[in-house]
mmCIF file with all atom_site columns, C-alpha atoms and ligand atoms in Angstrom:
data_model
loop_
_atom_site.group_PDB
_atom_site.id
_atom_site.type_symbol
_atom_site.label_atom_id
_atom_site.label_alt_id
_atom_site.label_comp_id
_atom_site.label_asym_id
_atom_site.label_entity_id
_atom_site.label_seq_id
_atom_site.pdbx_PDB_ins_code
_atom_site.Cartn_x
_atom_site.Cartn_y
_atom_site.Cartn_z
_atom_site.occupancy
_atom_site.B_iso_or_equiv
_atom_site.pdbx_formal_charge
_atom_site.auth_seq_id
_atom_site.auth_comp_id
_atom_site.auth_asym_id
_atom_site.auth_atom_id
_atom_site.pdbx_PDB_model_num
ATOM   1   C  CA  . MET A 1 1   ? 92.350  98.144  132.228 1.00 0.00 ? 1   MET A CA  1
ATOM   2   C  CA  . PRO A 1 2   ? 94.417  101.305 131.911 1.00 0.00 ? 2   PRO A CA  1
ATOM   3   C  CA  . GLN A 1 3   ? 95.932  101.953 128.499 1.00 0.00 ? 3   GLN A CA  1
ATOM   4   C  CA  . THR A 1 4   ? 99.428  100.593 128.174 1.00 0.00 ? 4   THR A CA  1
ATOM   5   C  CA  . GLN A 1 5   ? 102.397 102.821 127.441 1.00 0.00 ? 5   GLN A CA  1
ATOM   6   C  CA  . THR A 1 6   ? 104.595 100.843 125.041 1.00 0.00 ? 6   THR A CA  1
ATOM   7   C  CA  . SER A 1 7   ? 106.481 103.708 123.432 1.00 0.00 ? 7   SER A CA  1
ATOM   8   C  CA  . SER A 1 8   ? 110.128 104.322 124.335 1.00 0.00 ? 8   SER A CA  1
ATOM   9   C  CA  . SER A 1 9   ? 109.585 108.074 123.851 1.00 0.00 ? 9   SER A CA  1
ATOM   10  C  CA  . ALA A 1 10  ? 108.806 108.746 127.519 1.00 0.00 ? 10  ALA A CA  1
ATOM   11  C  CA  . ALA A 1 11  ? 111.970 106.978 128.695 1.00 0.00 ? 11  ALA A CA  1
ATOM   12  C  CA  . ALA A 1 12  ? 113.967 108.996 126.163 1.00 0.00 ? 12  ALA A CA  1
ATOM   13  C  CA  . GLY A 1 13  ? 112.385 112.250 127.403 1.00 0.00 ? 13  GLY A CA  1
ATOM   14  C  CA  . ARG A 1 14  ? 110.372 112.875 124.230 1.00 0.00 ? 14  ARG A CA  1
ATOM   15  C  CA  . PHE A 1 15  ? 106.667 113.627 123.883 1.00 0.00 ? 15  PHE A CA  1
ATOM   16  C  CA  . THR A 1 16  ? 104.407 110.628 124.283 1.00 0.00 ? 16  THR A CA  1
ATOM   17  C  CA  . LYS A 1 17  ? 101.159 109.958 122.493 1.00 0.00 ? 17  LYS A CA  1
ATOM   18  C  CA  . GLN A 1 18  ? 99.326  111.367 125.544 1.00 0.00 ? 18  GLN A CA  1
ATOM   19  C  CA  . ASP A 1 19  ? 100.784 114.765 124.642 1.00 0.00 ? 19  ASP A CA  1
ATOM   20  C  CA  . PHE A 1 20  ? 98.803  114.699 121.390 1.00 0.00 ? 20  PHE A CA  1
ATOM   21  C  CA  . ARG A 1 21  ? 95.056  115.431 121.315 1.00 0.00 ? 21  ARG A CA  1
ATOM   22  C  CA  . TYR A 1 22  ? 92.898  113.404 118.962 1.00 0.00 ? 22  TYR A CA  1
ATOM   23  C  CA  . ASP A 1 23  ? 89.995  115.185 117.259 1.00 0.00 ? 23  ASP A CA  1
ATOM   24  C  CA  . ALA A 1 24  ? 87.378  112.699 116.112 1.00 0.00 ? 24  ALA A CA  1
ATOM   25  C  CA  . ALA A 1 25  ? 85.532  115.297 114.023 1.00 0.00 ? 25  ALA A CA  1
ATOM   26  C  CA  . THR A 1 26  ? 88.512  115.828 111.733 1.00 0.00 ? 26  THR A CA  1
ATOM   27  C  CA  . ASP A 1 27  ? 90.190  112.468 112.356 1.00 0.00 ? 27  ASP A CA  1
ATOM   28  C  CA  . SER A 1 28  ? 93.456  114.194 113.166 1.00 0.00 ? 28  SER A CA  1
ATOM   29  C  CA  . TYR A 1 29  ? 95.799  114.913 116.082 1.00 0.00 ? 29  TYR A CA  1
ATOM   30  C  CA  . ARG A 1 30  ? 96.850  118.282 117.491 1.00 0.00 ? 30  ARG A CA  1
ATOM   31  C  CA  . CYS A 1 31  ? 100.525 118.018 118.418 1.00 0.00 ? 31  CYS A CA  1
ATOM   32  C  CA  . PRO A 1 32  ? 102.363 119.810 121.287 1.00 0.00 ? 32  PRO A CA  1
ATOM   33  C  CA  . ALA A 1 33  ? 103.540 122.484 118.829 1.00 0.00 ? 33  ALA A CA  1
ATOM   34  C  CA  . GLY A 1 34  ? 99.930  123.147 117.838 1.00 0.00 ? 34  GLY A CA  1
ATOM   35  C  CA  . ASN A 1 35  ? 100.214 121.599 114.400 1.00 0.00 ? 35  ASN A CA  1
ATOM   36  C  CA  . VAL A 1 36  ? 97.765  119.147 112.897 1.00 0.00 ? 36  VAL A CA  1
ATOM   37  C  CA  . ALA A 1 37  ? 98.782  115.575 112.094 1.00 0.00 ? 37  ALA A CA  1
ATOM   38  C  CA  . THR A 1 38  ? 96.415  114.154 109.517 1.00 0.00 ? 38  THR A CA  1
ATOM   39  C  CA  . ARG A 1 39  ? 95.776  110.548 108.576 1.00 0.00 ? 39  ARG A CA  1
ATOM   40  C  CA  . ARG A 1 40  ? 98.154  109.549 105.784 1.00 0.00 ? 40  ARG A CA  1
ATOM   41  C  CA  . MET A 1 41  ? 97.927  105.811 105.439 1.00 0.00 ? 41  MET A CA  1
ATOM   42  C  CA  . SER A 1 42  ? 96.606  102.604 106.985 1.00 0.00 ? 42  SER A CA  1
ATOM   43  C  CA  . THR A 1 43  ? 98.265  99.245  107.568 1.00 0.00 ? 43  THR A CA  1
ATOM   44  C  CA  . ASP A 1 44  ? 97.207  95.818  108.759 1.00 0.00 ? 44  ASP A CA  1
ATOM   45  C  CA  . GLU A 1 45  ? 99.117  94.509  111.768 1.00 0.00 ? 45  GLU A CA  1
ATOM   46  C  CA  . TYR A 1 46  ? 98.195  91.252  113.443 1.00 0.00 ? 46  TYR A CA  1
ATOM   47  C  CA  . ARG A 1 47  ? 94.742  91.481  111.827 1.00 0.00 ? 47  ARG A CA  1
ATOM   48  C  CA  . LYS A 1 48  ? 94.212  94.999  113.176 1.00 0.00 ? 48  LYS A CA  1
ATOM   49  C  CA  . THR A 1 49  ? 93.799  98.040  110.969 1.00 0.00 ? 49  THR A CA  1
ATOM   50  C  CA  . ILE A 1 50  ? 96.152  100.785 112.122 1.00 0.00 ? 50  ILE A CA  1
ATOM   51  C  CA  . HIS A 1 51  ? 95.896  104.344 110.808 1.00 0.00 ? 51  HIS A CA  1
ATOM   52  C  CA  . VAL A 1 52  ? 99.079  106.426 110.655 1.00 0.00 ? 52  VAL A CA  1
ATOM   53  C  CA  . TYR A 1 53  ? 99.168  110.208 111.095 1.00 0.00 ? 53  TYR A CA  1
ATOM   54  C  CA  . TRP A 1 54  ? 101.823 112.866 110.733 1.00 0.00 ? 54  TRP A CA  1
ATOM   55  C  CA  . SER A 1 55  ? 102.165 116.592 110.201 1.00 0.00 ? 55  SER A CA  1
ATOM   56  C  CA  . SER A 1 56  ? 103.819 118.313 107.240 1.00 0.00 ? 56  SER A CA  1
ATOM   57  C  CA  . ALA A 1 57  ? 105.257 120.807 109.744 1.00 0.00 ? 57  ALA A CA  1
ATOM   58  C  CA  . CYS A 1 58  ? 107.608 118.278 111.407 1.00 0.00 ? 58  CYS A CA  1
ATOM   59  C  CA  . PRO A 1 59  ? 110.791 118.903 109.347 1.00 0.00 ? 59  PRO A CA  1
ATOM   60  C  CA  . SER A 1 60  ? 110.867 122.609 110.279 1.00 0.00 ? 60  SER A CA  1
ATOM   61  C  CA  . CYS A 1 61  ? 109.463 122.253 113.814 1.00 0.00 ? 61  CYS A CA  1
ATOM   62  C  CA  . PRO A 1 62  ? 111.581 123.774 116.640 1.00 0.00 ? 62  PRO A CA  1
ATOM   63  C  CA  . LEU A 1 63  ? 110.317 121.039 119.003 1.00 0.00 ? 63  LEU A CA  1
ATOM   64  C  CA  . ARG A 1 64  ? 111.290 118.162 116.740 1.00 0.00 ? 64  ARG A CA  1
ATOM   65  C  CA  . THR A 1 65  ? 114.171 116.935 118.924 1.00 0.00 ? 65  THR A CA  1
ATOM   66  C  CA  . ASN A 1 66  ? 111.676 116.656 121.815 1.00 0.00 ? 66  ASN A CA  1
ATOM   67  C  CA  . CYS A 1 67  ? 109.354 114.680 119.616 1.00 0.00 ? 67  CYS A CA  1
ATOM   68  C  CA  . THR A 1 68  ? 111.077 112.293 117.244 1.00 0.00 ? 68  THR A CA  1
ATOM   69  C  CA  . THR A 1 69  ? 114.438 111.052 116.057 1.00 0.00 ? 69  THR A CA  1
ATOM   70  C  CA  . GLY A 1 70  ? 113.136 110.959 112.502 1.00 0.00 ? 70  GLY A CA  1
ATOM   71  C  CA  . ARG A 1 71  ? 112.054 113.611 110.034 1.00 0.00 ? 71  ARG A CA  1
ATOM   72  C  CA  . TYR A 1 72  ? 108.381 113.171 110.947 1.00 0.00 ? 72  TYR A CA  1
ATOM   73  C  CA  . ARG A 1 73  ? 106.644 112.141 114.151 1.00 0.00 ? 73  ARG A CA  1
ATOM   74  C  CA  . ARG A 1 74  ? 104.288 109.357 113.158 1.00 0.00 ? 74  ARG A CA  1
ATOM   75  C  CA  . LEU A 1 75  ? 101.296 108.506 115.318 1.00 0.00 ? 75  LEU A CA  1
ATOM   76  C  CA  . ARG A 1 76  ? 99.573  105.186 115.053 1.00 0.00 ? 76  ARG A CA  1
ATOM   77  C  CA  . ARG A 1 77  ? 95.922  104.692 115.878 1.00 0.00 ? 77  ARG A CA  1
ATOM   78  C  CA  . TRP A 1 78  ? 93.932  101.456 115.911 1.00 0.00 ? 78  TRP A CA  1
ATOM   79  C  CA  . GLU A 1 79  ? 90.693  101.816 113.938 1.00 0.00 ? 79  GLU A CA  1
ATOM   80  C  CA  . HIS A 1 80  ? 88.699  101.075 117.144 1.00 0.00 ? 80  HIS A CA  1
ATOM   81  C  CA  . GLU A 1 81  ? 90.897  103.105 119.481 1.00 0.00 ? 81  GLU A CA  1
ATOM   82  C  CA  . SER A 1 82  ? 87.939  105.296 120.482 1.00 0.00 ? 82  SER A CA  1
ATOM   83  C  CA  . VAL A 1 83  ? 86.831  102.330 122.615 1.00 0.00 ? 83  VAL A CA  1
ATOM   84  C  CA  . LEU A 1 84  ? 90.134  102.449 124.502 1.00 0.00 ? 84  LEU A CA  1
ATOM   85  C  CA  . ASP A 1 85  ? 89.878  106.235 124.822 1.00 0.00 ? 85  ASP A CA  1
ATOM   86  C  CA  . ALA A 1 86  ? 86.395  105.932 126.338 1.00 0.00 ? 86  ALA A CA  1
ATOM   87  C  CA  . MET A 1 87  ? 87.645  103.297 128.777 1.00 0.00 ? 87  MET A CA  1
ATOM   88  C  CA  . GLN A 1 88  ? 90.556  105.521 129.799 1.00 0.00 ? 88  GLN A CA  1
ATOM   89  C  CA  . THR A 1 89  ? 88.152  108.427 130.348 1.00 0.00 ? 89  THR A CA  1
ATOM   90  C  CA  . ARG A 1 90  ? 86.024  106.237 132.629 1.00 0.00 ? 90  ARG A CA  1
ATOM   91  C  CA  . LEU A 1 91  ? 89.139  105.176 134.543 1.00 0.00 ? 91  LEU A CA  1
ATOM   92  C  CA  . ASP A 1 92  ? 90.268  108.798 134.889 1.00 0.00 ? 92  ASP A CA  1
ATOM   93  C  CA  . GLU A 1 93  ? 86.860  109.618 136.379 1.00 0.00 ? 93  GLU A CA  1
ATOM   94  C  CA  . ARG A 1 94  ? 87.218  106.727 138.870 1.00 0.00 ? 94  ARG A CA  1
ATOM   95  C  CA  . PRO A 1 95  ? 90.869  106.705 139.984 1.00 0.00 ? 95  PRO A CA  1
ATOM   96  C  CA  . ASN A 1 96  ? 90.242  103.896 142.512 1.00 0.00 ? 96  ASN A CA  1
ATOM   97  C  CA  . ALA A 1 97  ? 88.663  101.572 139.919 1.00 0.00 ? 97  ALA A CA  1
ATOM   98  C  CA  . MET A 1 98  ? 91.782  99.403  139.624 1.00 0.00 ? 98  MET A CA  1
ATOM   99  C  CA  . ARG A 1 99  ? 92.001  99.065  143.409 1.00 0.00 ? 99  ARG A CA  1
ATOM   100 C  CA  . VAL A 1 100 ? 88.358  97.971  143.578 1.00 0.00 ? 100 VAL A CA  1
ATOM   101 C  CA  . ARG A 1 101 ? 88.958  95.516  140.747 1.00 0.00 ? 101 ARG A CA  1
ATOM   102 C  CA  . ARG A 1 102 ? 91.922  93.995  142.590 1.00 0.00 ? 102 ARG A CA  1
ATOM   103 C  CA  . GLN A 1 103 ? 89.801  93.612  145.732 1.00 0.00 ? 103 GLN A CA  1
ATOM   104 C  CA  . THR A 1 104 ? 86.746  92.141  144.004 1.00 0.00 ? 104 THR A CA  1
ATOM   105 C  CA  . VAL A 1 105 ? 87.219  90.138  140.814 1.00 0.00 ? 105 VAL A CA  1
ATOM   106 C  CA  . GLU A 1 106 ? 90.939  89.532  140.384 1.00 0.00 ? 106 GLU A CA  1
ATOM   107 C  CA  . HIS A 1 107 ? 91.256  86.965  143.171 1.00 0.00 ? 107 HIS A CA  1
ATOM   108 C  CA  . THR A 1 108 ? 88.397  85.028  141.569 1.00 0.00 ? 108 THR A CA  1
ATOM   109 C  CA  . PHE A 1 109 ? 90.278  84.728  138.298 1.00 0.00 ? 109 PHE A CA  1
ATOM   110 C  CA  . GLY A 1 110 ? 93.422  83.793  140.240 1.00 0.00 ? 110 GLY A CA  1
ATOM   111 C  CA  . THR A 1 111 ? 91.489  80.991  141.947 1.00 0.00 ? 111 THR A CA  1
ATOM   112 C  CA  . LEU A 1 112 ? 90.083  79.737  138.639 1.00 0.00 ? 112 LEU A CA  1
ATOM   113 C  CA  . LYS A 1 113 ? 93.510  79.766  137.039 1.00 0.00 ? 113 LYS A CA  1
ATOM   114 C  CA  . ALA A 1 114 ? 94.971  77.854  139.978 1.00 0.00 ? 114 ALA A CA  1
ATOM   115 C  CA  . TRP A 1 115 ? 92.209  75.235  139.621 1.00 0.00 ? 115 TRP A CA  1
ATOM   116 C  CA  . MET A 1 116 ? 93.036  74.913  135.938 1.00 0.00 ? 116 MET A CA  1
ATOM   117 C  CA  . GLY A 1 117 ? 96.705  74.432  136.787 1.00 0.00 ? 117 GLY A CA  1
ATOM   118 C  CA  . TYR A 1 118 ? 97.614  77.628  134.914 1.00 0.00 ? 118 TYR A CA  1
ATOM   119 C  CA  . THR A 1 119 ? 97.015  75.945  131.605 1.00 0.00 ? 119 THR A CA  1
ATOM   120 C  CA  . HIS A 1 120 ? 94.633  76.388  128.682 1.00 0.00 ? 120 HIS A CA  1
ATOM   121 C  CA  . PHE A 1 121 ? 90.945  75.594  128.531 1.00 0.00 ? 121 PHE A CA  1
ATOM   122 C  CA  . LEU A 1 122 ? 90.268  71.927  127.928 1.00 0.00 ? 122 LEU A CA  1
ATOM   123 C  CA  . THR A 1 123 ? 87.723  72.668  125.194 1.00 0.00 ? 123 THR A CA  1
ATOM   124 C  CA  . ARG A 1 124 ? 87.897  74.470  121.865 1.00 0.00 ? 124 ARG A CA  1
ATOM   125 C  CA  . THR A 1 125 ? 85.578  76.903  120.033 1.00 0.00 ? 125 THR A CA  1
ATOM   126 C  CA  . LEU A 1 126 ? 83.819  79.791  121.730 1.00 0.00 ? 126 LEU A CA  1
ATOM   127 C  CA  . PRO A 1 127 ? 80.544  78.054  122.777 1.00 0.00 ? 127 PRO A CA  1
ATOM   128 C  CA  . ARG A 1 128 ? 82.424  75.173  124.428 1.00 0.00 ? 128 ARG A CA  1
ATOM   129 C  CA  . VAL A 1 129 ? 84.926  77.460  126.131 1.00 0.00 ? 129 VAL A CA  1
ATOM   130 C  CA  . ALA A 1 130 ? 82.016  79.624  127.333 1.00 0.00 ? 130 ALA A CA  1
ATOM   131 C  CA  . THR A 1 131 ? 80.407  76.521  128.852 1.00 0.00 ? 131 THR A CA  1
ATOM   132 C  CA  . GLU A 1 132 ? 83.671  75.454  130.484 1.00 0.00 ? 132 GLU A CA  1
ATOM   133 C  CA  . MET A 1 133 ? 84.128  78.940  131.908 1.00 0.00 ? 133 MET A CA  1
ATOM   134 C  CA  . SER A 1 134 ? 80.533  79.049  133.146 1.00 0.00 ? 134 SER A CA  1
ATOM   135 C  CA  . LEU A 1 135 ? 81.009  75.739  134.987 1.00 0.00 ? 135 LEU A CA  1
ATOM   136 C  CA  . GLN A 1 136 ? 84.203  77.036  136.580 1.00 0.00 ? 136 GLN A CA  1
ATOM   137 C  CA  . VAL A 1 137 ? 82.453  80.223  137.713 1.00 0.00 ? 137 VAL A CA  1
ATOM   138 C  CA  . LEU A 1 138 ? 79.460  78.235  138.999 1.00 0.00 ? 138 LEU A CA  1
ATOM   139 C  CA  . ALA A 1 139 ? 81.784  75.966  141.011 1.00 0.00 ? 139 ALA A CA  1
ATOM   140 C  CA  . ASN A 1 140 ? 83.609  78.998  142.401 1.00 0.00 ? 140 ASN A CA  1
ATOM   141 C  CA  . ASN A 1 141 ? 80.329  80.673  143.386 1.00 0.00 ? 141 ASN A CA  1
ATOM   142 C  CA  . MET A 1 142 ? 79.050  77.486  145.024 1.00 0.00 ? 142 MET A CA  1
ATOM   143 C  CA  . LYS A 1 143 ? 82.224  77.151  147.059 1.00 0.00 ? 143 LYS A CA  1
ATOM   144 C  CA  . ARG A 1 144 ? 82.006  80.787  148.132 1.00 0.00 ? 144 ARG A CA  1
ATOM   145 C  CA  . VAL A 1 145 ? 78.374  80.440  149.221 1.00 0.00 ? 145 VAL A CA  1
ATOM   146 C  CA  . MET A 1 146 ? 79.167  77.204  151.082 1.00 0.00 ? 146 MET A CA  1
ATOM   147 C  CA  . LYS A 1 147 ? 82.008  78.976  152.847 1.00 0.00 ? 147 LYS A CA  1
ATOM   148 C  CA  . ILE A 1 148 ? 79.903  81.995  153.776 1.00 0.00 ? 148 ILE A CA  1
ATOM   149 C  CA  . LEU A 1 149 ? 76.511  80.381  154.545 1.00 0.00 ? 149 LEU A CA  1
ATOM   150 C  CA  . GLY A 1 150 ? 77.375  76.738  155.099 1.00 0.00 ? 150 GLY A CA  1
ATOM   151 C  CA  . VAL A 1 151 ? 76.161  73.712  153.163 1.00 0.00 ? 151 VAL A CA  1
ATOM   152 C  CA  . ARG A 1 152 ? 72.831  73.219  154.952 1.00 0.00 ? 152 ARG A CA  1
ATOM   153 C  CA  . PRO A 1 153 ? 71.471  76.773  154.375 1.00 0.00 ? 153 PRO A CA  1
ATOM   154 C  CA  . LEU A 1 154 ? 72.597  76.529  150.762 1.00 0.00 ? 154 LEU A CA  1
ATOM   155 C  CA  . MET A 1 155 ? 70.768  73.232  150.281 1.00 0.00 ? 155 MET A CA  1
ATOM   156 C  CA  . GLN A 1 156 ? 67.663  74.707  151.934 1.00 0.00 ? 156 GLN A CA  1
ATOM   157 C  CA  . ALA A 1 157 ? 67.816  77.705  149.635 1.00 0.00 ? 157 ALA A CA  1
ATOM   158 C  CA  . ILE A 1 158 ? 68.156  75.448  146.571 1.00 0.00 ? 158 ILE A CA  1
ATOM   159 C  CA  . MET A 1 159 ? 65.191  73.324  147.683 1.00 0.00 ? 159 MET A CA  1
ATOM   160 C  CA  . ALA A 1 160 ? 62.979  76.362  148.389 1.00 0.00 ? 160 ALA A CA  1
HETATM 161 S  S1  . SF4 B 2 .   ? 107.885 117.360 115.433 1.00 0.00 ? 1   SF4 B S1  1
HETATM 162 FE FE1 . SF4 B 2 .   ? 105.948 117.360 114.311 1.00 0.00 ? 1   SF4 B FE1 1
HETATM 163 S  S2  . SF4 B 2 .   ? 104.503 116.326 115.687 1.00 0.00 ? 1   SF4 B S2  1
HETATM 164 FE FE2 . SF4 B 2 .   ? 106.291 116.873 116.907 1.00 0.00 ? 1   SF4 B FE2 1
HETATM 165 S  S3  . SF4 B 2 .   ? 105.764 118.824 117.860 1.00 0.00 ? 1   SF4 B S3  1
HETATM 166 FE FE3 . SF4 B 2 .   ? 106.851 119.279 115.936 1.00 0.00 ? 1   SF4 B FE3 1
HETATM 167 S  S4  . SF4 B 2 .   ? 105.280 119.485 114.347 1.00 0.00 ? 1   SF4 B S4  1
HETATM 168 FE FE4 . SF4 B 2 .   ? 104.361 118.511 116.131 1.00 0.00 ? 1   SF4 B FE4 1
#
């Protein structure tokens, strides 16, 4: 999945988070003006730990109107955001990955959801849901093989 862009900054013509470079070694961001935004605080949001960064240079920055409507441009980073960064790097290296995904696995999930009537799993707790999902996938695979090979060759293959 590509990273989502939820900030209104781009629509307002201001710098987006993509304009800032994260440096894992120093746990800080380099901003478009070349200043360093360091980690200042952390908060818990929806059971996620979010680190917040800003630069002391913001109040006197000549680019501030391109960056923030406030006194400081604050950047928020999920504690495990490096996982998302790595995923985005892989996607950037394979620009057709989303197209391949749409052509290969997405229709399968659409079929499963249609079978379920676009509702929730019937079971609860992870092991039971995993079993329910496995049965759905098995049924889908069986139907696909029957469609491609036919029932008789499938039965012969199972018996062999
Ligand atoms: S406002 Fe702050 S974060 Fe934005 S470019 Fe200026 S110094 Fe960097």
